[in-house]
Coordinates of C-alpha atoms in Angstrom, one line a residue:
M1 CA -8.1 -26.7 1.1
R2 CA -6.6 -26.1 -2.3
R3 CA -3.2 -25.8 -0.7
D4 CA -3.7 -29.1 1.0
L5 CA -4.8 -30.9 -2.1
P6 CA -1.2 -31.7 -3.5
Y7 CA -0.3 -33.3 -0.1
A8 CA -3.5 -35.4 -0.2
L9 CA -2.9 -36.5 -3.7
S10 CA 0.7 -37.4 -2.8
G11 CA -0.5 -39.5 0.1
L12 CA -2.9 -41.4 -2.1
A13 CA -0.2 -42.0 -4.7
L14 CA 2.3 -43.2 -2.1
G15 CA -0.5 -45.5 -0.6
V16 CA -1.1 -47.1 -4.0
L17 CA 2.6 -47.5 -4.6
L18 CA 3.0 -49.1 -1.2
L19 CA 0.1 -51.6 -1.7
G20 CA 1.3 -52.4 -5.2
D21 CA 4.8 -53.1 -3.9
A22 CA 3.4 -55.3 -1.1
A23 CA 1.4 -57.3 -3.7
L24 CA 4.4 -57.8 -5.9
A25 CA 7.2 -58.4 -3.3
P26 CA 8.0 -62.1 -3.0
D27 CA 8.7 -62.0 0.7
A28 CA 5.7 -59.8 1.6
A29 CA 2.8 -61.0 3.7
T30 CA -0.8 -60.9 2.6
V31 CA -2.4 -57.4 2.7
R32 CA -5.4 -57.3 5.0
V33 CA -8.1 -54.8 5.8
V34 CA -6.1 -53.5 8.7
D35 CA -3.2 -52.8 6.5
V36 CA -5.3 -50.9 4.0
A37 CA -6.7 -48.9 6.9
L38 CA -3.2 -48.0 8.0
V39 CA -2.3 -46.8 4.5
L40 CA -5.5 -44.6 4.5
V41 CA -4.5 -43.1 7.8
M42 CA -1.1 -42.4 6.4
A43 CA -2.7 -40.6 3.4
A44 CA -5.0 -38.6 5.7
A45 CA -2.0 -37.5 7.8
L46 CA -0.1 -36.4 4.7
A47 CA -3.1 -34.4 3.6
V48 CA -2.8 -32.2 6.8
C49 CA 0.9 -32.2 7.2
R50 CA 1.2 -28.7 5.9
R51 CA -0.8 -27.4 8.9
Y52 CA 0.2 -30.0 11.5
P53 CA 3.7 -31.2 10.5
V54 CA 4.7 -32.7 13.9
V55 CA 1.4 -34.6 14.3
A56 CA 1.5 -35.8 10.8
L57 CA 5.2 -36.9 11.2
G58 CA 4.3 -39.0 14.3
V59 CA 1.2 -40.6 12.6
V60 CA 3.0 -41.4 9.3
T61 CA 6.0 -42.9 11.2
A62 CA 3.8 -45.1 13.4
T63 CA 1.6 -46.3 10.5
M64 CA 4.5 -47.1 8.2
L65 CA 6.3 -49.0 10.9
A66 CA 3.2 -51.0 11.6
V67 CA 2.7 -51.7 7.8
H68 CA 6.4 -52.8 7.6
V69 CA 6.1 -55.1 10.6
R70 CA 2.8 -56.7 9.4
V71 CA 3.3 -56.8 5.6
H72 CA 7.0 -56.1 5.0
P73 CA 6.5 -54.3 1.6
G74 CA 10.2 -53.3 1.4
V75 CA 11.7 -49.8 1.3
S76 CA 8.5 -48.3 -0.2
A77 CA 7.3 -48.0 3.4
A78 CA 10.0 -45.4 4.0
F79 CA 8.9 -43.0 1.2
P80 CA 6.0 -41.3 3.1
V81 CA 8.2 -40.9 6.2
L82 CA 11.0 -39.4 4.1
G83 CA 8.6 -36.8 2.7
V84 CA 7.2 -35.7 6.1
V85 CA 10.7 -35.7 7.6
Y86 CA 11.8 -33.2 4.9
L87 CA 8.7 -31.1 5.5
A88 CA 9.2 -31.0 9.3
A89 CA 12.9 -30.1 9.0
W90 CA 11.9 -27.3 6.5
R91 CA 9.3 -26.0 8.9
G92 CA 11.9 -25.8 11.7
H93 CA 11.0 -29.0 13.7
R94 CA 14.5 -30.5 13.5
S95 CA 14.4 -32.5 16.7
A96 CA 11.1 -34.1 15.7
A97 CA 12.4 -34.9 12.2
M98 CA 15.6 -36.5 13.6
L99 CA 13.7 -38.5 16.2
A100 CA 11.2 -39.8 13.7
S101 CA 14.1 -40.8 11.4
L102 CA 15.9 -42.7 14.2
V103 CA 12.7 -44.4 15.3
F104 CA 11.8 -45.6 11.8
L105 CA 15.3 -46.8 11.0
G106 CA 15.6 -48.6 14.3
G107 CA 12.2 -50.3 13.9
F108 CA 12.9 -51.1 10.2
L109 CA 16.3 -52.7 11.1
T110 CA 14.9 -54.6 14.1
R111 CA 12.2 -56.1 12.0
D112 CA 14.6 -57.1 9.2
I113 CA 17.0 -58.8 11.7
S114 CA 14.2 -60.6 13.6
V115 CA 12.6 -62.2 10.5
A116 CA 15.8 -62.8 8.5
P117 CA 16.2 -66.5 7.6
A118 CA 19.3 -68.3 8.9
G119 CA 20.8 -68.6 5.4
R120 CA 20.3 -65.0 4.4
P121 CA 23.5 -63.0 4.4
G122 CA 23.7 -60.0 6.8
Q123 CA 25.3 -58.0 4.0
Q124 CA 21.9 -57.4 2.3
I125 CA 20.4 -56.2 5.5
A126 CA 23.3 -53.8 6.1
E127 CA 23.2 -52.5 2.6
R128 CA 19.5 -51.8 2.7
T129 CA 19.8 -50.1 6.1
A130 CA 22.8 -48.0 4.9
L131 CA 20.7 -47.0 1.9
L132 CA 17.8 -45.9 4.1
L133 CA 20.2 -44.1 6.5
G134 CA 21.5 -42.1 3.6
W135 CA 18.0 -41.2 2.4
F136 CA 17.0 -40.0 5.8
V137 CA 20.1 -38.0 6.3
A138 CA 19.6 -36.4 2.9
A139 CA 15.9 -35.6 3.8
N140 CA 16.9 -33.9 7.0
V141 CA 19.8 -32.0 5.4
A142 CA 17.6 -30.9 2.5
G143 CA 14.9 -29.6 4.8
L144 CA 17.4 -27.6 6.8
V145 CA 19.0 -26.2 3.6
A146 CA 15.6 -25.2 2.3
R147 CA 14.7 -23.5 5.6
Q148 CA 18.0 -21.6 5.6
H149 CA 17.4 -20.5 2.0
R150 CA 14.0 -19.3 2.8
A151 CA 15.3 -17.3 5.8
Y152 CA 18.0 -15.9 3.6
L153 CA 15.5 -14.7 1.0
E154 CA 13.3 -13.2 3.7
Q155 CA 16.4 -11.4 5.1
V156 CA 17.3 -10.0 1.6
E157 CA 13.7 -8.8 1.1
Q158 CA 13.7 -7.2 4.5
R159 CA 17.0 -5.4 3.8
A160 CA 15.6 -4.2 0.5
I161 CA 12.5 -2.8 2.2
E162 CA 14.7 -1.2 4.8
A163 CA 17.0 0.3 2.2
E164 CA 14.0 1.7 0.3
R165 CA 12.6 3.2 3.5
T166 CA 16.0 4.8 4.3
R167 CA 16.2 6.2 0.8
E168 CA 12.7 7.7 1.2
E169 CA 13.6 9.2 4.6
M170 CA 16.8 10.7 3.1
A171 CA 14.8 12.1 0.2
L172 CA 12.3 13.7 2.5
R173 CA 15.0 15.1 4.7
R174 CA 16.8 16.6 1.7
A175 CA 13.5 18.0 0.4
G176 CA 12.9 19.6 3.8
E177 CA 16.3 21.1 3.8
E178 CA 15.7 22.5 0.3
R179 CA 12.4 24.0 1.4
L180 CA 14.1 25.7 4.3
R181 CA 16.8 27.1 2.0
I182 CA 14.2 28.4 -0.4
A183 CA 12.2 29.9 2.5
R184 CA 15.4 31.7 3.7
D185 CA 16.2 33.1 0.2
L186 CA 12.6 34.3 -0.3
H187 CA 12.5 35.9 3.2
D188 CA 15.9 37.6 2.6
S189 CA 15.0 39.0 -0.8
L190 CA 11.4 39.3 -1.7
T191 CA 9.9 39.8 1.7
H192 CA 12.3 42.8 2.4
N193 CA 11.6 44.4 -1.0
I194 CA 7.8 44.0 -0.8
S195 CA 7.8 45.3 2.7
V196 CA 9.6 48.4 1.6
I197 CA 7.1 48.9 -1.2
K198 CA 4.2 48.4 1.2
V199 CA 5.6 50.8 3.8
Q200 CA 6.5 53.5 1.2
T201 CA 3.0 53.4 -0.5
G202 CA 1.4 53.5 3.0
I203 CA 3.4 56.6 3.9
A204 CA 2.5 58.2 0.6
V205 CA -1.2 57.5 1.1
H206 CA -1.1 58.8 4.6
L207 CA 0.6 62.0 3.6
A208 CA -1.8 62.6 0.8
R209 CA -4.8 62.3 3.1
K210 CA -3.1 64.4 5.7
H211 CA -2.8 67.2 3.3
G212 CA -6.4 66.9 2.3
E213 CA -5.7 65.2 -1.0
E214 CA -7.3 62.0 -2.3
P215 CA -4.6 59.4 -3.1
S216 CA -4.4 58.4 -6.8
A217 CA -6.0 55.1 -7.9
T218 CA -2.6 53.9 -9.0
L219 CA -1.1 54.4 -5.6
L220 CA -4.0 52.7 -3.9
A221 CA -3.7 49.8 -6.3
I222 CA 0.0 49.5 -5.5
Q223 CA -0.8 49.5 -1.8
E224 CA -3.5 46.8 -2.2
A225 CA -1.2 44.7 -4.4
S226 CA 1.7 44.9 -2.0
S227 CA -0.5 43.9 0.9
A228 CA -1.9 40.9 -1.1
A229 CA 1.6 39.9 -2.1
M230 CA 2.8 40.0 1.5
R231 CA -0.1 37.8 2.6
E232 CA 0.6 35.2 -0.2
L233 CA 4.3 35.3 0.4
R234 CA 3.9 34.7 4.2
A235 CA 1.5 31.8 3.4
T236 CA 4.1 30.3 1.0
L237 CA 6.9 30.7 3.6
D238 CA 4.7 28.9 6.2
V239 CA 4.3 26.0 3.8
L240 CA 8.0 25.9 3.0
R241 CA 8.9 26.0 6.7
A242 CA 6.5 23.2 7.6
P243 CA 8.3 20.2 9.1
S244 CA 6.4 17.8 6.9
D245 CA 4.2 17.7 3.9
E246 CA 1.1 17.1 5.9
D247 CA -1.5 19.7 5.0
P248 CA -4.6 20.0 7.2
V249 CA -6.8 21.3 4.3
G250 CA -9.3 19.1 2.6
L251 CA -12.8 19.1 1.1
A252 CA -14.3 19.4 4.6
R253 CA -13.2 23.1 4.4
V254 CA -14.7 23.9 1.1
G255 CA -17.4 25.9 2.9
E256 CA -14.7 28.2 4.2
L257 CA -13.5 28.8 0.7
A258 CA -17.0 29.6 -0.4
Q259 CA -17.4 32.2 2.4
R260 CA -14.2 33.9 1.6
T261 CA -15.2 34.1 -2.0
R262 CA -18.6 35.6 -1.1
A263 CA -16.7 38.2 1.0
A264 CA -14.8 39.1 -2.1
G265 CA -18.1 39.8 -3.9
V266 CA -18.7 36.5 -5.8
P267 CA -21.9 34.6 -4.8
V268 CA -21.0 30.9 -4.3
Q269 CA -23.2 27.9 -3.8
V270 CA -21.8 24.5 -2.6
T271 CA -23.5 21.2 -3.2
V272 CA -22.4 17.7 -2.2
T273 CA -23.9 14.6 -3.6
G274 CA -23.2 11.0 -2.6
Q275 CA -22.1 9.8 0.8
P276 CA -19.0 11.7 2.1
R277 CA -16.4 9.3 3.3
D278 CA -12.7 9.2 4.3
L279 CA -10.5 9.9 1.3
P280 CA -6.8 9.4 0.8
A281 CA -5.0 12.5 2.1
E282 CA -3.5 13.4 -1.2
V283 CA -6.8 13.2 -3.0
D284 CA -8.6 15.2 -0.3
Q285 CA -5.9 17.9 -0.5
A286 CA -5.9 17.9 -4.3
G287 CA -9.7 18.3 -4.5
Y288 CA -9.5 21.3 -2.1
R289 CA -6.7 22.9 -4.1
V290 CA -8.6 22.6 -7.3
V291 CA -11.6 24.3 -5.8
Q292 CA -9.4 27.0 -4.3
E293 CA -7.6 27.8 -7.6
A294 CA -10.8 27.7 -9.6
L295 CA -12.5 30.2 -7.2
T296 CA -9.5 32.4 -7.3
N297 CA -9.7 32.5 -11.1
V298 CA -13.4 33.3 -10.9
A299 CA -12.8 36.2 -8.5
R300 CA -9.9 37.6 -10.8
H301 CA -11.1 36.9 -14.3
A302 CA -14.8 36.1 -14.5
G303 CA -16.1 39.6 -13.8
P304 CA -19.6 39.9 -12.4
A305 CA -20.4 36.2 -11.9
T306 CA -21.8 33.6 -9.6
A307 CA -20.1 30.3 -8.9
Q308 CA -21.3 26.8 -8.3
I309 CA -19.2 24.2 -6.4
H310 CA -20.2 20.6 -6.8
V311 CA -18.5 17.7 -4.9
E312 CA -19.7 14.3 -6.0
Y313 CA -18.8 11.1 -4.1
A314 CA -19.2 8.0 -6.2
P315 CA -18.2 4.3 -5.4
A316 CA -15.1 4.4 -7.6
Q317 CA -14.3 8.1 -8.1
L318 CA -14.5 11.6 -6.7
T319 CA -15.5 14.5 -8.9
V320 CA -15.0 18.1 -8.0
S321 CA -16.3 20.9 -10.2
V322 CA -16.5 24.7 -10.1
T323 CA -18.7 26.4 -12.6
D324 CA -19.3 30.1 -13.2
D325 CA -21.4 32.2 -15.5
G326 CA -18.8 34.9 -16.1
Q327 CA -17.3 36.5 -19.2
A328 CA -15.5 33.5 -20.7
S329 CA -16.8 32.0 -23.9
P330 CA -15.6 29.4 -26.5
A331 CA -15.1 32.3 -29.0
R332 CA -12.2 33.6 -26.8
P333 CA -9.7 30.8 -26.1
V334 CA -8.3 30.8 -22.6
T335 CA -4.5 30.7 -22.3
P336 CA -3.6 28.4 -19.4
G337 CA -1.6 30.1 -16.7
V338 CA 0.5 28.9 -13.9
G339 CA -2.7 28.0 -11.8
L340 CA -4.3 25.9 -14.5
R341 CA -1.0 24.1 -15.2
G342 CA -0.5 23.4 -11.5
M343 CA -4.0 22.0 -11.2
R344 CA -3.5 19.8 -14.2
E345 CA -0.2 18.4 -12.9
R346 CA -1.6 17.9 -9.4
V347 CA -4.6 15.9 -10.7
A348 CA -2.5 13.9 -13.3
G349 CA -0.1 12.9 -10.5
L350 CA -3.1 11.1 -8.8
D351 CA -4.1 9.4 -12.1
G352 CA -7.0 11.8 -12.4
K353 CA -8.4 13.9 -15.2
L354 CA -8.9 17.7 -15.3
Q355 CA -11.2 19.6 -17.7
A356 CA -11.0 23.4 -17.8
V357 CA -13.0 24.9 -20.7
A358 CA -15.3 27.7 -21.5
R359 CA -19.0 26.9 -21.5
D360 CA -21.2 27.4 -24.5
G361 CA -23.7 29.6 -22.7
G362 CA -20.9 31.7 -21.2
G363 CA -18.8 31.2 -18.2
F364 CA -16.1 28.6 -17.3
V365 CA -16.1 25.1 -15.8
V366 CA -13.2 23.3 -14.0
R367 CA -13.9 19.7 -13.4
A368 CA -11.4 17.2 -11.7
T369 CA -12.1 13.5 -11.5
F370 CA -10.0 11.3 -9.1
P371 CA -10.2 7.5 -9.2
L372 CA -10.8 5.9 -5.8
G373 CA -10.2 2.3 -4.6
G374 CA -12.8 0.3 -2.7
A375 CA -16.6 0.5 -2.6
G376 CA -18.7 3.4 -1.5
T377 CA -22.3 4.3 -1.0
T378 CA -24.4 7.0 -2.5
G379 CA -26.5 9.4 -0.6
R380 CA -28.8 12.4 -1.1
S381 CA -27.7 15.8 -2.2
R382 CA -27.1 18.3 0.6
E383 CA -26.1 21.9 1.0
V384 CA -22.9 22.5 2.9
P385 CA -23.5 24.7 6.0
S386 CA -21.9 28.1 5.6
A387 CA -19.4 29.5 8.0
Q388 CA -19.3 33.1 9.2
P389 CA -18.2 35.5 6.5
A390 CA -14.4 36.0 6.4
T391 CA -12.6 39.1 5.6
D392 CA -9.7 37.8 3.5
R393 CA -10.1 36.8 -0.1
G394 CA -9.7 33.2 -1.3

């Protein structure tokens, strides 16, 4: 209704102008109730011309012709018709606009000729008709030009969107090609060397045990480290070789992380508060990666410790935290490594906040907060069901 208000006010203003002109014109007839009703119908048609341009065009043309025949207020009767003709041409109804122009001009000229006094020169009628003809031609042309301009702007906007989409596709394709190149380089260099180390240490351990000797702790550590490095490198290569950036991991698989961490010797409890809901894919993946990296740090650096995972769904944000009671303390500052820096960059890229500090009572806490759009609901706290214990470490 607010969008129709300017048209309604324009109709009332034109109606007042028309009635005022009829009252002042020396050759105009007396304005009667029927004439006022016709003006009000014209104003009502103008009020809805945005939604029904063809209907409004027909009503305005008919009412203004009737007012001109009954009252003869002059050229002011053409003003509402000119406005609706322009609107109809702008909205693409060219035939209706031209037909209404011809009907109004024909009726206007016929009435002027039929009531013209014998001594009135025909030049005045011809001049006024020519003036109205120019106005109606200008209204039709202006409507067509405005429509063409709008179509041109829409086409330019569509081309810009298409160009942006093409640039994004090219960037994604180049990123995929770069990932494949990195994967090939890693496979050709690191994978071969680490495989040689793993095979050699395995042979050394086998020979030592074959001769009844216990392999040294250093040799066993090298064997374990090379095996872990191979697993991580294979996982990295799988990610690099993936055809897209879609990653199936998310907070729904936090229970699997907890089970793998338990299998590594670290007791873990998972708690979810609020009502779980669908999250943006990047937020879901980032939350999972934060929990994964935090649990990895607990297993590597916390010593004998237990861990607590807390996922909190709020209406406007998601909070993921991992707390442990390990060896960290505020007295011994923690130097951020690659994992913490990666977590911080991932969270900051989603306009979130990451807190990774030692607790006063001992232990460490990693808390990531992600802003969410839209409303949500809260629910009760629940324990995430555990999967079967896994053999590999998280």
